[in-house]
Amino acid sequence: MKMLDVVTFGETMVLFASEAMTPIEYSNNFSKQIGGAESNVAIGLQRLGHSVGWFSKLGNDPFGRYIHKFIRGEGVDTSRCIYTDEAPTGIFFKENRSPNNIKVYYYRQHSAASLLSPGDLDEEYIAGAKFLHVTGITPALSPSCREAVFKAIDIAKRHKVKVVFDPNIRLKLWTMEEARPVLLEMAAEADVILPGFDEGKWLSGRNTPEEIASFFGNEKLVIIKLGEQGAYYRFGNEHGYVKGFVVPQVVDPVGAGDGFAAGVISGLLRNEPIPEAVRRGNAVGAIVVGTNGDVEGLPSKEELEEFLQGVRYADVRR
Amino acid sequence: MKMLDVVTFGETMVLFASEAMTPIEYSNNFSKQIGGAESNVAIGLQRLGHSVGWFSKLGNDPFGRYIHKFIRGEGVDTSRCIYTDEAPTGIFFKENRSPNNIKVYYYRQHSAASLLSPGDLDEEYIAGAKFLHVTGITPALSPSCREAVFKAIDIAKRHKVKVVFDPNIRLKLWTMEEARPVLLEMAAEADVILPGFDEGKWLSGRNTPEEIASFFGNEKLVIIKLGEQGAYYRFGNEHGYVKGFVVPQVVDPVGAGDGFAAGVISGLLRNEPIPEAVRRGNAVGAIVVGTNGDVEGLPSKEELEEFLQGVRYADVRR
Amino acid sequence: MKMLDVVTFGETMVLFASEAMTPIEYSNNFSKQIGGAESNVAIGLQRLGHSVGWFSKLGNDPFGRYIHKFIRGEGVDTSRCIYTDEAPTGIFFKENRSPNNIKVYYYRQHSAASLLSPGDLDEEYIAGAKFLHVTGITPALSPSCREAVFKAIDIAKRHKVKVVFDPNIRLKLWTMEEARPVLLEMAAEADVILPGFDEGKWLSGRNTPEEIASFFGNEKLVIIKLGEQGAYYRFGNEHGYVKGFVVPQVVDPVGAGDGFAAGVISGLLRNEPIPEAVRRGNAVGAIVVGTNGDVEGLPSKEELEEFLQGVRYADVRR
Amino acid sequence: MKMLDVVTFGETMVLFASEAMTPIEYSNNFSKQIGGAESNVAIGLQRLGHSVGWFSKLGNDPFGRYIHKFIRGEGVDTSRCIYTDEAPTGIFFKENRSPNNIKVYYYRQHSAASLLSPGDLDEEYIAGAKFLHVTGITPALSPSCREAVFKAIDIAKRHKVKVVFDPNIRLKLWTMEEARPVLLEMAAEADVILPGFDEGKWLSGRNTPEEIASFFGNEKLVIIKLGEQGAYYRFGNEHGYVKGFVVPQVVDPVGAGDGFAAGVISGLLRNEPIPEAVRRGNAVGAIVVGTNGDVEGLPSKEELEEFLQGVRYADVRR
Amino acid sequence: MKMLDVVTFGETMVLFASEAMTPIEYSNNFSKQIGGAESNVAIGLQRLGHSVGWFSKLGNDPFGRYIHKFIRGEGVDTSRCIYTDEAPTGIFFKENRSPNNIKVYYYRQHSAASLLSPGDLDEEYIAGAKFLHVTGITPALSPSCREAVFKAIDIAKRHKVKVVFDPNIRLKLWTMEEARPVLLEMAAEADVILPGFDEGKWLSGRNTPEEIASFFGNEKLVIIKLGEQGAYYRFGNEHGYVKGFVVPQVVDPVGAGDGFAAGVISGLLRNEPIPEAVRRGNAVGAIVVGTNGDVEGLPSKEELEEFLQGVRYADVRR
Amino acid sequence: MKMLDVVTFGETMVLFASEAMTPIEYSNNFSKQIGGAESNVAIGLQRLGHSVGWFSKLGNDPFGRYIHKFIRGEGVDTSRCIYTDEAPTGIFFKENRSPNNIKVYYYRQHSAASLLSPGDLDEEYIAGAKFLHVTGITPALSPSCREAVFKAIDIAKRHKVKVVFDPNIRLKLWTMEEARPVLLEMAAEADVILPGFDEGKWLSGRNTPEEIASFFGNEKLVIIKLGEQGAYYRFGNEHGYVKGFVVPQVVDPVGAGDGFAAGVISGLLRNEPIPEAVRRGNAVGAIVVGTNGDVEGLPSKEELEEFLQGVRYADVRR
């Protein structure tokens, strides 16, 4: 069996984006894309030159096939995807009045992905990876999904696969009261934790990046995303702030966190010093928000290198 | 309270139509419309000059509001619509490879409309109408919907409101075995029954329009839709075939049956002789299939009169 | 007869918006919306929970029906709308090179709405309202429209209906010389006057908000719109500035003034103190410019409350 | 001054075509084209290799400039076009439910072109042509347009320029009673008359192509268009039927008559025998209806030759 | 190394399809798809459940990546694709006035794929397949492509891989005089030959299916495509006609031949009797022409089974 | 022969612009425009009221005809355009992630325009103009194009036609090493040189506007474009900075330099003092970047006058 750098899994949905910057109620035209935090990370890593596997349970319908083909087309290993006739593929609608005013409407309750369960995991597949990436979305989908996440983490730990955990708190799926104990349990098992600043505050009840990082403990790599300001990291005695990149025009803020995760994991796979890996995360995030779509803007290895070296495309030379 | 000519209720969904004649998996652009058998009939009747009330349970979301506004905009009374936060508005996707090859994909399980229940009915509202229109779709949505349909029929019968029943068998919602007893019970209560030929065969187990009509009994008006051939009707001793209209180009076959129902009920409200009412149904159905969309092609009173008098728009005089 | 909170009337046109940010001469694709100051206000008020009636004279054509259905769909009472075969529904084109460079091209001369005349007014309908809203556009459309406006004001005053006047000077319809005496006569009759700062200067010949307000007299509520700065109000001895809201990205500046009017009238209907009502006007205006279209962005009561309490949608939590 | 083969003039409007095959009331998207019988003929002739001048009075607005640029771009001489600030360029909307059901909605009353008057004619320009082409649309636009048409015909006759007259009866612009005497007067002055069969019947009160042709007199070339059947012609003692071409799929029937006129005039300019010229007219008409748009399908000289020689594009060889 | 059922290679281009049925000169909007005979066959076979490899030389540009991702997404093995910086990916434009009038415009001269050369072939990869599929397009692209095709055939023959040859004569790429000797040489090496009837006539100089089949010799399986009539086959002493399927509405004729090839090869892989394999080819071709796009309509195994058993989607049961 | 104010020539291509702000690889829809530095300048000058001739060698295909018709439609003299069957019209794709991130992909190698050669020049045509405008793009296209440029300059100089040279360095077409000697030779022959600041530095090896201008010599008018800062000019002893205009929102930066050239040449044709001509260039450039497209935003004489006098369209008065 081919060894993969990273394995991740979770629900990817078909995203219908309103084509006009107007409330969805008045939009007449919608375009079809895909959206899913874990597949965003998988595609981001693949594009940066790593080998990645992603899987989910998909509806045996055109939308399930579309997701599968899109992600497989990107070069991600999708051989562990499972189709079901029992539920349709989850979808959602994205309303974009302006880059400052984005809302989403889900049709994911009772979706195919919510039927994912521990029995769907291939132990050998996970065991062969260097990193397992999990998010706080999956345990919110259903009890069987929650069990699957913890089983996957358990497999990883037994096989010395490092676990990267991105909280991705989704208050449309569960309340903070429901979410906190589950996410803290995930955090406790993880080797790398990537909360946003607000997420860190909510989970820890503390107020500064330093305090939040301490809350999660010294033996883990904790990286707290600070938006345009960059990020704060702590691992044992190492800690510090890594400045963000200036984004001249935010076109679409969605996907920044997933791009950050892809950049950081890529840096870790390359055995970069932590501040370098964090800078890589900042860079991927900054590139992503300058392009429409969750995955469309994820940079190739070459694009990322150019960006890190300061090349910008502001001047047009045909 | 204002008296209405017709009251109907049932699930109307937002319809996302693939803009290219290609499998939905490969479609990139979708347009937003509405679709629902009962609201099609309501709008059809309203446009023909009758007063109509339609209601449903709608999700408290942009799609629920869109449906509500669209139907209210058409002049249909929507004052009995109910919003719920407990479930989203049902939606579906329509794949149109050619007028001969149309498929639909539903996201209506656990929808807002499936939560409709007997307690949501306003007895006085139904009691004040001349006709109650019900379809065989509603009882397939949920047990509470089934109860609501039978309660509505019961209200109608107690108040001498005539019941029009259109079987509208949907094998994506239930099996024939589940459907048959329920639909036969509805038919037994109805005053007017409007099956398609295939539906009539399935429900009655008989093979000719005459036999099917007899099966449902002599005291009811039974009209069997025969597609391009027109329709067969029977009411007591009256019976006969009414020829259909030639449609030079079928643009979209969906909605023909609902247009037929609107035309027939309109004829009955106008106290036309049965063959005239059936001809009216044939005409509305023929007009509808010459236009894209379920409701867009429903004719106004004036357009229907022109059509019945033989005016066609084949020659263009700017 | 049902009592309405507000009655308004005037021309609403079909708006064809160029879909590309390019001069209309080079635009290939246009989308269909509606535009009209009075119907904007009507829809804005309806969405904030008030009962509103709007009417106009519409062409008996698809565009007239579209306008009617759109506004009726929003829940506004349109029972007093009149159709005519004598003239087509007015339309206009909107060229949007950037939010800073918007032009419009009218096809409204000799339109159906310009045929509106005093005989089209239903005295009882106006008399039953709490407010009559009129704009300075209507008298510019035709002599009969001018007479209709003054007759409506006269009806209002005889029945103690408060008159809200928004100058809405349109130099494409008449010159300042033609406009000034008419608008000043309307202002003289009004209880509430809502000029923009420039409009106030042109009408009064004075240069500061304070002077302009004084010009219109102490017994009226005068509120002068100051754009992003907010507004200045004066009523008897009460007066002051009310700060505007910060708009992170102006998507479409059109409709801000109508949203302001809806917000202010809503506050007055709620018996709010004047500064609160003005703040409500500022808020609706700020929300509207963050969304494309004249009416699409008008907030519901709940959205307005959230906005007033400081909720913004900058962070996306799917 | 450069001598032109043909001069024509009349109103060309911007055409907004509904992009969906649905009633215009429900269409959300419109594309911009141009439409005008005389400019269709001008472009058709230009594409067949003749030199043509077309002119009109255009609004000094983006739509006037668009029309001017489009027709000038095609190589037609537009040097005699006149701009006015007094009225806007006429526009119209085209509803296309199916190729069998097309309707148009005009905004051309009081248009710039309706202001065309005898003073706008350049005598030398008309006098230098071999043919003057006029239609029965122009005299329906306004009294000054009517005068301009008759003055142009008068100029032509004084300078031995042959007059081609296409009745193009537009019952949306005037009644048959108004139209008949004017069109018969034009026919009486014309050298070549190109009525459709129905038009011929209405104008002559006779019922067969032979009788209609006789009605207009022996000294003129009369060609009666018979749709798919082809055409009947009579000139002195020469007469006969010319069979039409089979059109495998009519995509858009609009513009067929103008294509026919272009083909016939082209044949006459090439001094072809009359049946050959008529066959050329039939061919251009047949090609045009196989393509969307009024002018887009007009063939080049080479395409027409291929078509006349029987080349079809049914088989695709990439 | 994984054994594949079929290996094929050749140029796939990005296809820009005019969205309106109008000449490309007047089209404003184009949609992006892919087109390539060999990848059509590859995707067709993959969808029918076989394992397939396809490769080409792609430009190192967005269009090359798009093609690669699309085909990989479909599940075809693309591991042997090669990127080059020396030339761009070939593209073409498709003008669709009606299903009877389709033209293409190529930008493929000097394309990346034309740089394919014998050195790019992986002998082991080809040797491991059951079938090698080649078309007459590839040798027309460049001398190095021609050499590559013959080298691939040579590899196949040495390793007992059966060679399927589809002539696919493209007169835009070379003349018949240039094409004939090359294609006959390919035919001489092939085990299965799939000419269209016209192609068969051109290559053999004979006039009936029987004579054409004889021309290519008895030891090969020759199947001559007869369009709607079906196909004629001959292999040794076996021969006969296999009737085609009725297509109610041809939406897009392009891709029928590639679908036919996929169906036939699928039948051969399943060891079906020849007439069954030909019928399978007829069926896939018939399904493809009922859908827009070259590959979008290629059926899954299940769809093909339904079609062969007579299921049609004419009646809509939501 | 009609005397023209300016003659220019060079490659204009069809531009396919991605309609979504997303990488071209993921764009599904493209719109068709034209792009070419010399035709941009020609159209810019024509719109400002000057007479201009532009020519190129065009493919005898729909794209060649589209370019020809577009530019002729604008009123530019295109009588010297030449069609060839030997090569297709060049095209390119424009990826627009944001106004700060624009890339282009060319299909112009071996294009029709690259076949332009000295024999295609009409000496009399060039000799009759007041200015010849040439860019540094043309000599990069092919050796024959390079010869044509130098022959045209030679004709101009012999006939006292002033030569305007815009370097327009395109590093996608040649390297700086290839470009420098050619462009310096062109500069040496020119009367007016219009480099961007970076271009000036690359060509001269100097670092300030003053030094760069000196490098090119005192007897020429050198104007160095400084982006938003405006421009620096030097002619003999005259020199100075001319401030740029504030652009509230850059919609599309492409075409600014061509607009600048059109404005400057217009000023020179009007015999304005140099600083005035430069200001005119600044103004046209500023207007162009506020509109999408290369030529769509080029102002008419009237629009330019309004802009120079400070009129902005920020406030909308319908």
PDB file of C-alpha atoms in Angstrom, chain A residues 60-175:
ATOM      1  CA  ASN A  60     -25.165   7.754  -4.820  1.00  0.00           C
ATOM      2  CA  ASP A  61     -26.386  10.712  -6.843  1.00  0.00           C
ATOM      3  CA  PRO A  62     -24.994  13.309  -9.266  1.00  0.00           C
ATOM      4  CA  PHE A  63     -23.810  15.549  -6.449  1.00  0.00           C
ATOM      5  CA  GLY A  64     -21.900  12.753  -4.760  1.00  0.00           C
ATOM      6  CA  ARG A  65     -20.249  11.865  -8.034  1.00  0.00           C
ATOM      7  CA  TYR A  66     -19.415  15.505  -8.706  1.00  0.00           C
ATOM      8  CA  ILE A  67     -17.647  15.879  -5.353  1.00  0.00           C
ATOM      9  CA  HIS A  68     -15.776  12.619  -5.845  1.00  0.00           C
ATOM     10  CA  LYS A  69     -14.632  13.537  -9.354  1.00  0.00           C
ATOM     11  CA  PHE A  70     -13.629  17.047  -8.387  1.00  0.00           C
ATOM     12  CA  ILE A  71     -11.423  15.928  -5.518  1.00  0.00           C
ATOM     13  CA  ARG A  72      -9.993  12.926  -7.375  1.00  0.00           C
ATOM     14  CA  GLY A  73      -9.304  15.242 -10.294  1.00  0.00           C
ATOM     15  CA  GLU A  74      -7.134  17.337  -7.995  1.00  0.00           C
ATOM     16  CA  GLY A  75      -4.922  14.306  -7.431  1.00  0.00           C
ATOM     17  CA  VAL A  76      -6.106  13.504  -3.920  1.00  0.00           C
ATOM     18  CA  ASP A  77      -6.473   9.790  -3.174  1.00  0.00           C
ATOM     19  CA  THR A  78     -10.211   9.116  -2.882  1.00  0.00           C
ATOM     20  CA  SER A  79     -10.053   5.352  -2.929  1.00  0.00           C
ATOM     21  CA  ARG A  80     -11.674   5.057   0.516  1.00  0.00           C
ATOM     22  CA  CYS A  81     -14.824   7.024  -0.424  1.00  0.00           C
ATOM     23  CA  ILE A  82     -18.055   5.129   0.175  1.00  0.00           C
ATOM     24  CA  TYR A  83     -21.357   5.600  -1.655  1.00  0.00           C
ATOM     25  CA  THR A  84     -24.723   5.100  -0.003  1.00  0.00           C
ATOM     26  CA  ASP A  85     -28.277   4.909  -1.323  1.00  0.00           C
ATOM     27  CA  GLU A  86     -29.674   5.709   2.100  1.00  0.00           C
ATOM     28  CA  ALA A  87     -29.268   9.481   2.059  1.00  0.00           C
ATOM     29  CA  PRO A  88     -28.503  12.260  -0.403  1.00  0.00           C
ATOM     30  CA  THR A  89     -25.255  14.161  -0.612  1.00  0.00           C
ATOM     31  CA  GLY A  90     -25.279  17.272   1.567  1.00  0.00           C
ATOM     32  CA  ILE A  91     -25.494  20.644  -0.186  1.00  0.00           C
ATOM     33  CA  PHE A  92     -25.468  24.258   0.868  1.00  0.00           C
ATOM     34  CA  PHE A  93     -26.150  27.715  -0.482  1.00  0.00           C
ATOM     35  CA  LYS A  94     -23.854  30.683  -0.079  1.00  0.00           C
ATOM     36  CA  GLU A  95     -25.198  34.220  -0.018  1.00  0.00           C
ATOM     37  CA  ASN A  96     -22.583  36.835  -0.720  1.00  0.00           C
ATOM     38  CA  ARG A  97     -23.847  40.408  -0.376  1.00  0.00           C
ATOM     39  CA  SER A  98     -20.284  41.612  -0.038  1.00  0.00           C
ATOM     40  CA  PRO A  99     -17.027  40.106   1.204  1.00  0.00           C
ATOM     41  CA  ASN A 100     -18.129  41.457   4.590  1.00  0.00           C
ATOM     42  CA  ASN A 101     -21.539  39.858   4.579  1.00  0.00           C
ATOM     43  CA  ILE A 102     -21.645  36.172   3.790  1.00  0.00           C
ATOM     44  CA  LYS A 103     -24.250  33.685   5.001  1.00  0.00           C
ATOM     45  CA  VAL A 104     -24.752  29.994   4.346  1.00  0.00           C
ATOM     46  CA  TYR A 105     -27.861  27.807   4.276  1.00  0.00           C
ATOM     47  CA  TYR A 106     -27.359  24.074   4.773  1.00  0.00           C
ATOM     48  CA  TYR A 107     -29.154  21.008   3.447  1.00  0.00           C
ATOM     49  CA  ARG A 108     -26.928  18.600   5.317  1.00  0.00           C
ATOM     50  CA  GLN A 109     -29.104  17.187   8.068  1.00  0.00           C
ATOM     51  CA  HIS A 110     -29.572  13.444   7.456  1.00  0.00           C
ATOM     52  CA  SER A 111     -26.997  13.697   4.661  1.00  0.00           C
ATOM     53  CA  ALA A 112     -24.958  10.797   3.364  1.00  0.00           C
ATOM     54  CA  ALA A 113     -21.891  12.018   5.240  1.00  0.00           C
ATOM     55  CA  SER A 114     -23.777  12.050   8.528  1.00  0.00           C
ATOM     56  CA  LEU A 115     -24.087   8.262   8.138  1.00  0.00           C
ATOM     57  CA  LEU A 116     -20.306   7.845   8.320  1.00  0.00           C
ATOM     58  CA  SER A 117     -19.519   5.499  11.180  1.00  0.00           C
ATOM     59  CA  PRO A 118     -16.533   3.768  12.779  1.00  0.00           C
ATOM     60  CA  GLY A 119     -17.067   0.727  10.572  1.00  0.00           C
ATOM     61  CA  ASP A 120     -16.270   2.855   7.524  1.00  0.00           C
ATOM     62  CA  LEU A 121     -12.677   3.445   8.630  1.00  0.00           C
ATOM     63  CA  ASP A 122      -9.795   1.546   7.056  1.00  0.00           C
ATOM     64  CA  GLU A 123      -7.286   1.169   9.873  1.00  0.00           C
ATOM     65  CA  GLU A 124      -4.362   0.323   7.620  1.00  0.00           C
ATOM     66  CA  TYR A 125      -5.042   3.396   5.498  1.00  0.00           C
ATOM     67  CA  ILE A 126      -4.895   5.775   8.427  1.00  0.00           C
ATOM     68  CA  ALA A 127      -2.011   3.938  10.035  1.00  0.00           C
ATOM     69  CA  GLY A 128       0.125   4.444   6.954  1.00  0.00           C
ATOM     70  CA  ALA A 129      -0.016   8.237   7.049  1.00  0.00           C
ATOM     71  CA  LYS A 130       2.325  10.720   8.684  1.00  0.00           C
ATOM     72  CA  PHE A 131      -0.495  13.027   9.778  1.00  0.00           C
ATOM     73  CA  LEU A 132      -4.192  12.573  10.455  1.00  0.00           C
ATOM     74  CA  HIS A 133      -6.162  15.811  10.059  1.00  0.00           C
ATOM     75  CA  VAL A 134      -9.515  16.107  11.819  1.00  0.00           C
ATOM     76  CA  THR A 135     -11.884  19.018  12.393  1.00  0.00           C
ATOM     77  CA  GLY A 136     -14.519  19.875  14.930  1.00  0.00           C
ATOM     78  CA  ILE A 137     -17.169  19.776  12.242  1.00  0.00           C
ATOM     79  CA  THR A 138     -17.338  16.004  11.912  1.00  0.00           C
ATOM     80  CA  PRO A 139     -18.363  15.180  15.504  1.00  0.00           C
ATOM     81  CA  ALA A 140     -21.198  17.704  15.139  1.00  0.00           C
ATOM     82  CA  LEU A 141     -22.767  15.827  12.235  1.00  0.00           C
ATOM     83  CA  SER A 142     -24.155  12.756  14.026  1.00  0.00           C
ATOM     84  CA  PRO A 143     -23.343  10.371  16.893  1.00  0.00           C
ATOM     85  CA  SER A 144     -21.879   7.860  14.444  1.00  0.00           C
ATOM     86  CA  CYS A 145     -19.652  10.576  12.976  1.00  0.00           C
ATOM     87  CA  ARG A 146     -18.496  11.479  16.455  1.00  0.00           C
ATOM     88  CA  GLU A 147     -17.563   7.890  17.129  1.00  0.00           C
ATOM     89  CA  ALA A 148     -15.764   7.672  13.822  1.00  0.00           C
ATOM     90  CA  VAL A 149     -13.642  10.717  14.632  1.00  0.00           C
ATOM     91  CA  PHE A 150     -12.559   9.351  17.972  1.00  0.00           C
ATOM     92  CA  LYS A 151     -11.881   5.932  16.503  1.00  0.00           C
ATOM     93  CA  ALA A 152      -9.723   7.519  13.806  1.00  0.00           C
ATOM     94  CA  ILE A 153      -7.794   9.474  16.411  1.00  0.00           C
ATOM     95  CA  ASP A 154      -7.343   6.291  18.373  1.00  0.00           C
ATOM     96  CA  ILE A 155      -5.998   4.454  15.331  1.00  0.00           C
ATOM     97  CA  ALA A 156      -3.617   7.324  14.656  1.00  0.00           C
ATOM     98  CA  LYS A 157      -2.283   7.364  18.170  1.00  0.00           C
ATOM     99  CA  ARG A 158      -1.751   3.636  18.238  1.00  0.00           C
ATOM    100  CA  HIS A 159       0.254   3.875  15.010  1.00  0.00           C
ATOM    101  CA  LYS A 160       2.246   7.009  15.906  1.00  0.00           C
ATOM    102  CA  VAL A 161       0.455   9.078  13.282  1.00  0.00           C
ATOM    103  CA  LYS A 162       0.441  12.703  14.391  1.00  0.00           C
ATOM    104  CA  VAL A 163      -3.017  14.210  14.862  1.00  0.00           C
ATOM    105  CA  VAL A 164      -3.764  17.753  13.661  1.00  0.00           C
ATOM    106  CA  PHE A 165      -6.950  19.210  15.077  1.00  0.00           C
ATOM    107  CA  ASP A 166      -8.751  22.289  13.719  1.00  0.00           C
ATOM    108  CA  PRO A 167     -11.731  23.177  15.943  1.00  0.00           C
ATOM    109  CA  ASN A 168     -13.856  24.781  13.187  1.00  0.00           C
ATOM    110  CA  ILE A 169     -16.707  25.532  15.546  1.00  0.00           C
ATOM    111  CA  ARG A 170     -20.011  25.567  13.619  1.00  0.00           C
ATOM    112  CA  LEU A 171     -22.787  27.029  15.739  1.00  0.00           C
ATOM    113  CA  LYS A 172     -25.325  26.132  13.063  1.00  0.00           C
ATOM    114  CA  LEU A 173     -24.663  22.467  13.872  1.00  0.00           C
ATOM    115  CA  TRP A 174     -24.536  22.443  17.627  1.00  0.00           C
ATOM    116  CA  THR A 175     -24.464  24.798  20.610  1.00  0.00           C
TER     117      THR A 175
END
